[in-house]
Amino acid sequence: MAILDILEFPDPRLRTRAKPITDVTDHTRTLIDDMFETMYAAPGIGLAATQVDVHERLLVIDVSEDRSEPLVFINPEVEILDPELGEYDEGCLSVPGFYETVNRPRRVRVTALDRNGESFTRELEGLLAICLQHEIDHLDGKLFVDYISPLKRQRIRKKLEKDQRRRA
Ligand code: QAP
Ligand code: CO
């Protein structure tokens, strides 16, 4: 297993649109294991392949208190079940140190492949529904900061660029 490097905003690679996975192979499963290790180490509740510079439609989530419910979604497709929006203070491993309120549909149905390439469908609500939509956004090159005001986004970009220069 390996801890992977996480791309940080405003890295242009985070804007890449990920491609569907045609075959779920041992290579895919190794990536999944590395993504969980990376997410748990961070620590985070969700990680999309885009964030580790792999542009395939794959994401992992664990919103459980005791980190015991790893969920894998490959080629996820989401359907909004309830147009009602809920607000949540979202963060992101690619935007470290910043949290902003984002509104998203509260209830969704997702169809995806699991780590064995088997299709499944689940109805989600609460933090899991929010997190799934946040991670699918990554696969489409979108970040939660795209939903906030340009002024706030600019402020976050400047601060992170400064941190990144300091570390370089
Ligand atoms: C996405 O985010 C998410 O700023 C997952 O310094 C978050 O795991 C979806 C993290 C909230 C919905 C609601 C963020 C860790 C982790 C930071 C994460 C940080 C360290 C973020
Ligand atoms: Co994120």
PDB file of C-alpha atoms and ligand atoms in Angstrom:
ATOM      1  CA  MET A   1       0.000   0.000   0.000  1.00  0.00           C
ATOM      2  CA  ALA A   2       1.101   3.568  -0.513  1.00  0.00           C
ATOM      3  CA  ILE A   3       0.166   7.077   0.487  1.00  0.00           C
ATOM      4  CA  LEU A   4      -0.332   9.110  -2.675  1.00  0.00           C
ATOM      5  CA  ASP A   5       0.323  12.828  -3.218  1.00  0.00           C
ATOM      6  CA  ILE A   6      -2.839  14.925  -3.228  1.00  0.00           C
ATOM      7  CA  LEU A   7      -3.124  17.742  -5.790  1.00  0.00           C
ATOM      8  CA  GLU A   8      -4.027  21.115  -4.293  1.00  0.00           C
ATOM      9  CA  PHE A   9      -6.102  23.999  -5.634  1.00  0.00           C
ATOM     10  CA  PRO A  10      -5.428  25.804  -7.974  1.00  0.00           C
ATOM     11  CA  ASP A  11      -3.509  22.964  -9.691  1.00  0.00           C
ATOM     12  CA  PRO A  12      -4.925  22.836 -13.253  1.00  0.00           C
ATOM     13  CA  ARG A  13      -4.862  19.012 -13.203  1.00  0.00           C
ATOM     14  CA  LEU A  14      -7.825  19.184 -10.796  1.00  0.00           C
ATOM     15  CA  ARG A  15      -9.835  20.519 -13.773  1.00  0.00           C
ATOM     16  CA  THR A  16      -9.407  17.296 -15.797  1.00  0.00           C
ATOM     17  CA  ARG A  17     -12.563  15.376 -16.701  1.00  0.00           C
ATOM     18  CA  ALA A  18     -12.040  11.728 -15.667  1.00  0.00           C
ATOM     19  CA  LYS A  19     -12.727   8.858 -18.084  1.00  0.00           C
ATOM     20  CA  PRO A  20     -14.958   5.860 -17.338  1.00  0.00           C
ATOM     21  CA  ILE A  21     -13.227   2.680 -16.182  1.00  0.00           C
ATOM     22  CA  THR A  22     -13.883  -0.054 -18.762  1.00  0.00           C
ATOM     23  CA  ASP A  23     -12.403  -2.976 -16.777  1.00  0.00           C
ATOM     24  CA  VAL A  24     -12.126  -3.263 -13.018  1.00  0.00           C
ATOM     25  CA  THR A  25      -8.785  -5.038 -12.640  1.00  0.00           C
ATOM     26  CA  ASP A  26      -6.206  -5.785  -9.948  1.00  0.00           C
ATOM     27  CA  HIS A  27      -4.585  -2.514 -11.020  1.00  0.00           C
ATOM     28  CA  THR A  28      -7.852  -0.710 -10.165  1.00  0.00           C
ATOM     29  CA  ARG A  29      -8.028  -2.509  -6.791  1.00  0.00           C
ATOM     30  CA  THR A  30      -4.453  -1.495  -5.927  1.00  0.00           C
ATOM     31  CA  LEU A  31      -5.366   2.128  -6.689  1.00  0.00           C
ATOM     32  CA  ILE A  32      -8.496   1.789  -4.490  1.00  0.00           C
ATOM     33  CA  ASP A  33      -6.412   0.435  -1.583  1.00  0.00           C
ATOM     34  CA  ASP A  34      -3.875   3.256  -1.960  1.00  0.00           C
ATOM     35  CA  MET A  35      -6.676   5.843  -2.098  1.00  0.00           C
ATOM     36  CA  PHE A  36      -8.184   4.508   1.162  1.00  0.00           C
ATOM     37  CA  GLU A  37      -4.774   4.562   2.830  1.00  0.00           C
ATOM     38  CA  THR A  38      -4.253   8.145   1.611  1.00  0.00           C
ATOM     39  CA  MET A  39      -7.735   9.247   2.724  1.00  0.00           C
ATOM     40  CA  TYR A  40      -7.502   7.638   6.183  1.00  0.00           C
ATOM     41  CA  ALA A  41      -4.010   9.058   6.762  1.00  0.00           C
ATOM     42  CA  ALA A  42      -5.051  12.606   5.825  1.00  0.00           C
ATOM     43  CA  PRO A  43      -7.567  12.162   7.544  1.00  0.00           C
ATOM     44  CA  GLY A  44     -10.513  12.677   5.224  1.00  0.00           C
ATOM     45  CA  ILE A  45     -13.996  11.301   4.553  1.00  0.00           C
ATOM     46  CA  GLY A  46     -13.833  11.211   0.760  1.00  0.00           C
ATOM     47  CA  LEU A  47     -11.252  11.124  -2.029  1.00  0.00           C
ATOM     48  CA  ALA A  48     -11.653  11.107  -5.815  1.00  0.00           C
ATOM     49  CA  ALA A  49      -9.017   9.634  -8.169  1.00  0.00           C
ATOM     50  CA  THR A  50      -8.664  13.095  -9.785  1.00  0.00           C
ATOM     51  CA  GLN A  51      -7.155  14.358  -6.514  1.00  0.00           C
ATOM     52  CA  VAL A  52      -4.291  11.859  -6.796  1.00  0.00           C
ATOM     53  CA  ASP A  53      -3.774  12.742 -10.476  1.00  0.00           C
ATOM     54  CA  VAL A  54      -5.474   9.624 -11.857  1.00  0.00           C
ATOM     55  CA  HIS A  55      -8.147  10.697 -14.313  1.00  0.00           C
ATOM     56  CA  GLU A  56     -10.482   7.715 -14.054  1.00  0.00           C
ATOM     57  CA  ARG A  57     -14.031   7.706 -12.665  1.00  0.00           C
ATOM     58  CA  LEU A  58     -13.370   6.251  -9.233  1.00  0.00           C
ATOM     59  CA  LEU A  59     -13.924   7.599  -5.721  1.00  0.00           C
ATOM     60  CA  VAL A  60     -13.770   6.335  -2.151  1.00  0.00           C
ATOM     61  CA  ILE A  61     -15.737   7.482   0.902  1.00  0.00           C
ATOM     62  CA  ASP A  62     -15.946   6.610   4.594  1.00  0.00           C
ATOM     63  CA  VAL A  63     -18.154   8.919   6.645  1.00  0.00           C
ATOM     64  CA  SER A  64     -18.368   6.524   9.623  1.00  0.00           C
ATOM     65  CA  GLU A  65     -17.232   7.679  13.071  1.00  0.00           C
ATOM     66  CA  ASP A  66     -14.844   4.711  13.543  1.00  0.00           C
ATOM     67  CA  ARG A  67     -13.548   4.550   9.921  1.00  0.00           C
ATOM     68  CA  SER A  68     -15.094   1.110   9.461  1.00  0.00           C
ATOM     69  CA  GLU A  69     -17.356   1.647   6.428  1.00  0.00           C
ATOM     70  CA  PRO A  70     -15.205   1.984   3.300  1.00  0.00           C
ATOM     71  CA  LEU A  71     -17.337   2.623   0.202  1.00  0.00           C
ATOM     72  CA  VAL A  72     -16.096   2.412  -3.396  1.00  0.00           C
ATOM     73  CA  PHE A  73     -17.882   3.983  -6.362  1.00  0.00           C
ATOM     74  CA  ILE A  74     -16.654   3.303  -9.915  1.00  0.00           C
ATOM     75  CA  ASN A  75     -18.333   5.122 -12.844  1.00  0.00           C
ATOM     76  CA  PRO A  76     -20.971   6.583 -10.479  1.00  0.00           C
ATOM     77  CA  GLU A  77     -24.180   7.998 -11.958  1.00  0.00           C
ATOM     78  CA  VAL A  78     -26.366  10.101  -9.702  1.00  0.00           C
ATOM     79  CA  GLU A  79     -30.073  10.881  -9.876  1.00  0.00           C
ATOM     80  CA  ILE A  80     -31.611  13.568  -7.658  1.00  0.00           C
ATOM     81  CA  LEU A  81     -34.497  12.105  -5.628  1.00  0.00           C
ATOM     82  CA  ASP A  82     -35.576  15.274  -3.865  1.00  0.00           C
ATOM     83  CA  PRO A  83     -35.000  18.786  -5.274  1.00  0.00           C
ATOM     84  CA  GLU A  84     -34.771  20.170  -1.752  1.00  0.00           C
ATOM     85  CA  LEU A  85     -31.283  21.511  -1.043  1.00  0.00           C
ATOM     86  CA  GLY A  86     -29.413  21.110   2.208  1.00  0.00           C
ATOM     87  CA  GLU A  87     -26.495  23.249   3.281  1.00  0.00           C
ATOM     88  CA  TYR A  88     -23.239  21.884   4.624  1.00  0.00           C
ATOM     89  CA  ASP A  89     -19.871  23.392   5.541  1.00  0.00           C
ATOM     90  CA  GLU A  90     -17.712  21.508   3.065  1.00  0.00           C
ATOM     91  CA  GLY A  91     -13.977  21.057   3.102  1.00  0.00           C
ATOM     92  CA  CYS A  92     -11.660  19.241   0.707  1.00  0.00           C
ATOM     93  CA  LEU A  93      -8.252  17.575   0.953  1.00  0.00           C
ATOM     94  CA  SER A  94      -7.323  19.571  -2.170  1.00  0.00           C
ATOM     95  CA  VAL A  95      -8.280  22.855  -0.442  1.00  0.00           C
ATOM     96  CA  PRO A  96      -6.665  22.310   2.971  1.00  0.00           C
ATOM     97  CA  GLY A  97      -7.684  24.566   5.824  1.00  0.00           C
ATOM     98  CA  PHE A  98     -10.795  26.061   4.212  1.00  0.00           C
ATOM     99  CA  TYR A  99     -14.477  25.306   4.785  1.00  0.00           C
ATOM    100  CA  GLU A 100     -17.406  27.024   3.078  1.00  0.00           C
ATOM    101  CA  THR A 101     -21.154  26.476   2.983  1.00  0.00           C
ATOM    102  CA  VAL A 102     -22.417  24.708  -0.132  1.00  0.00           C
ATOM    103  CA  ASN A 103     -26.030  23.773  -1.022  1.00  0.00           C
ATOM    104  CA  ARG A 104     -26.733  20.439  -2.666  1.00  0.00           C
ATOM    105  CA  PRO A 105     -29.708  18.094  -3.133  1.00  0.00           C
ATOM    106  CA  ARG A 106     -30.348  16.191   0.112  1.00  0.00           C
ATOM    107  CA  ARG A 107     -31.356  12.839  -1.371  1.00  0.00           C
ATOM    108  CA  VAL A 108     -29.848  11.048  -4.346  1.00  0.00           C
ATOM    109  CA  ARG A 109     -29.830   7.627  -5.918  1.00  0.00           C
ATOM    110  CA  VAL A 110     -26.446   6.392  -7.152  1.00  0.00           C
ATOM    111  CA  THR A 111     -25.642   3.533  -9.484  1.00  0.00           C
ATOM    112  CA  ALA A 112     -22.004   2.477  -9.682  1.00  0.00           C
ATOM    113  CA  LEU A 113     -19.646  -0.495  -9.876  1.00  0.00           C
ATOM    114  CA  ASP A 114     -18.022  -1.901  -6.738  1.00  0.00           C
ATOM    115  CA  ARG A 115     -14.420  -3.122  -6.395  1.00  0.00           C
ATOM    116  CA  ASN A 116     -15.373  -6.422  -8.067  1.00  0.00           C
ATOM    117  CA  GLY A 117     -16.918  -4.675 -11.060  1.00  0.00           C
ATOM    118  CA  GLU A 118     -20.459  -5.526  -9.907  1.00  0.00           C
ATOM    119  CA  SER A 119     -23.172  -2.912 -10.418  1.00  0.00           C
ATOM    120  CA  PHE A 120     -25.147  -1.665  -7.387  1.00  0.00           C
ATOM    121  CA  THR A 121     -27.712   1.036  -6.676  1.00  0.00           C
ATOM    122  CA  ARG A 122     -28.150   2.876  -3.360  1.00  0.00           C
ATOM    123  CA  GLU A 123     -30.299   5.725  -2.097  1.00  0.00           C
ATOM    124  CA  LEU A 124     -28.291   8.129   0.014  1.00  0.00           C
ATOM    125  CA  GLU A 125     -29.019  11.053   2.310  1.00  0.00           C
ATOM    126  CA  GLY A 126     -27.223  13.132   4.907  1.00  0.00           C
ATOM    127  CA  LEU A 127     -23.448  13.551   4.841  1.00  0.00           C
ATOM    128  CA  LEU A 128     -23.023  10.530   2.577  1.00  0.00           C
ATOM    129  CA  ALA A 129     -25.214  12.103  -0.139  1.00  0.00           C
ATOM    130  CA  ILE A 130     -23.321  15.405   0.167  1.00  0.00           C
ATOM    131  CA  CYS A 131     -19.914  13.748   0.105  1.00  0.00           C
ATOM    132  CA  LEU A 132     -20.776  11.605  -2.932  1.00  0.00           C
ATOM    133  CA  GLN A 133     -21.846  14.683  -4.922  1.00  0.00           C
ATOM    134  CA  HIS A 134     -18.683  16.547  -3.846  1.00  0.00           C
ATOM    135  CA  GLU A 135     -16.506  13.624  -5.016  1.00  0.00           C
ATOM    136  CA  ILE A 136     -18.359  13.209  -8.337  1.00  0.00           C
ATOM    137  CA  ASP A 137     -17.737  16.926  -8.938  1.00  0.00           C
ATOM    138  CA  HIS A 138     -13.989  16.157  -8.726  1.00  0.00           C
ATOM    139  CA  LEU A 139     -14.376  13.585 -11.534  1.00  0.00           C
ATOM    140  CA  ASP A 140     -15.911  16.381 -13.637  1.00  0.00           C
ATOM    141  CA  GLY A 141     -13.080  18.797 -12.805  1.00  0.00           C
ATOM    142  CA  LYS A 142     -15.174  20.753 -10.318  1.00  0.00           C
ATOM    143  CA  LEU A 143     -14.302  21.932  -6.798  1.00  0.00           C
ATOM    144  CA  PHE A 144     -16.493  23.161  -3.938  1.00  0.00           C
ATOM    145  CA  VAL A 145     -14.846  26.586  -4.211  1.00  0.00           C
ATOM    146  CA  ASP A 146     -16.558  26.947  -7.621  1.00  0.00           C
ATOM    147  CA  TYR A 147     -19.847  27.404  -5.707  1.00  0.00           C
ATOM    148  CA  ILE A 148     -18.656  30.302  -3.499  1.00  0.00           C
ATOM    149  CA  SER A 149     -18.109  33.961  -4.344  1.00  0.00           C
ATOM    150  CA  PRO A 150     -15.219  34.816  -6.693  1.00  0.00           C
ATOM    151  CA  LEU A 151     -13.788  37.076  -3.980  1.00  0.00           C
ATOM    152  CA  LYS A 152     -13.657  34.246  -1.417  1.00  0.00           C
ATOM    153  CA  ARG A 153     -12.281  31.844  -4.042  1.00  0.00           C
ATOM    154  CA  GLN A 154      -9.531  34.329  -4.964  1.00  0.00           C
ATOM    155  CA  ARG A 155      -8.600  34.752  -1.297  1.00  0.00           C
ATOM    156  CA  ILE A 156      -8.299  30.979  -0.863  1.00  0.00           C
ATOM    157  CA  ARG A 157      -6.252  30.658  -4.071  1.00  0.00           C
ATOM    158  CA  LYS A 158      -3.762  33.347  -2.967  1.00  0.00           C
ATOM    159  CA  LYS A 159      -3.332  31.771   0.465  1.00  0.00           C
ATOM    160  CA  LEU A 160      -2.798  28.248  -0.908  1.00  0.00           C
ATOM    161  CA  GLU A 161      -0.385  29.474  -3.616  1.00  0.00           C
ATOM    162  CA  LYS A 162       1.636  31.162  -0.889  1.00  0.00           C
ATOM    163  CA  ASP A 163       1.685  27.950   1.231  1.00  0.00           C
ATOM    164  CA  GLN A 164       2.710  25.937  -1.842  1.00  0.00           C
ATOM    165  CA  ARG A 165       5.572  28.363  -2.662  1.00  0.00           C
ATOM    166  CA  ARG A 166       6.783  28.181   0.932  1.00  0.00           C
ATOM    167  CA  ARG A 167       6.893  24.371   0.776  1.00  0.00           C
ATOM    168  CA  ALA A 168       8.541  24.209  -2.686  1.00  0.00           C
TER     169      ALA A 168
HETATM  170  C1  QAP B   1     -15.284  16.050   1.062  1.00  0.00           C
HETATM  171  O1  QAP B   1     -13.367  16.199   2.378  1.00  0.00           O
HETATM  172  C2  QAP B   1     -16.389  16.591   1.918  1.00  0.00           C
HETATM  173  O2  QAP B   1      -9.216  21.297   5.060  1.00  0.00           O
HETATM  174  C3  QAP B   1     -14.227  15.272   1.768  1.00  0.00           C
HETATM  175  O3  QAP B   1      -7.093  20.638   6.542  1.00  0.00           O
HETATM  176  C4  QAP B   1     -16.122  17.292   3.099  1.00  0.00           C
HETATM  177  O4  QAP B   1     -12.307  14.647   3.543  1.00  0.00           O
HETATM  178  C5  QAP B   1     -17.668  16.438   1.539  1.00  0.00           C
HETATM  179  C6  QAP B   1      -9.715  17.687   5.216  1.00  0.00           C
HETATM  180  C7  QAP B   1     -17.167  17.778   3.877  1.00  0.00           C
HETATM  181  C8  QAP B   1     -18.696  16.919   2.300  1.00  0.00           C
HETATM  182  C9  QAP B   1     -18.452  17.579   3.460  1.00  0.00           C
HETATM  183  C10 QAP B   1      -9.901  19.018   4.914  1.00  0.00           C
HETATM  184  C11 QAP B   1      -8.614  17.344   5.993  1.00  0.00           C
HETATM  185  C12 QAP B   1     -10.616  16.647   4.723  1.00  0.00           C
HETATM  186  C13 QAP B   1      -9.026  19.992   5.368  1.00  0.00           C
HETATM  187  C14 QAP B   1     -12.442  15.810   3.276  1.00  0.00           C
HETATM  188  C15 QAP B   1      -7.923  19.638   6.136  1.00  0.00           C
HETATM  189  C16 QAP B   1      -7.720  18.300   6.450  1.00  0.00           C
HETATM  190  C17 QAP B   1     -11.593  16.879   3.832  1.00  0.00           C
HETATM  191 CO    CO B   2     -12.739  17.335  -2.374  1.00  0.00          CO
END
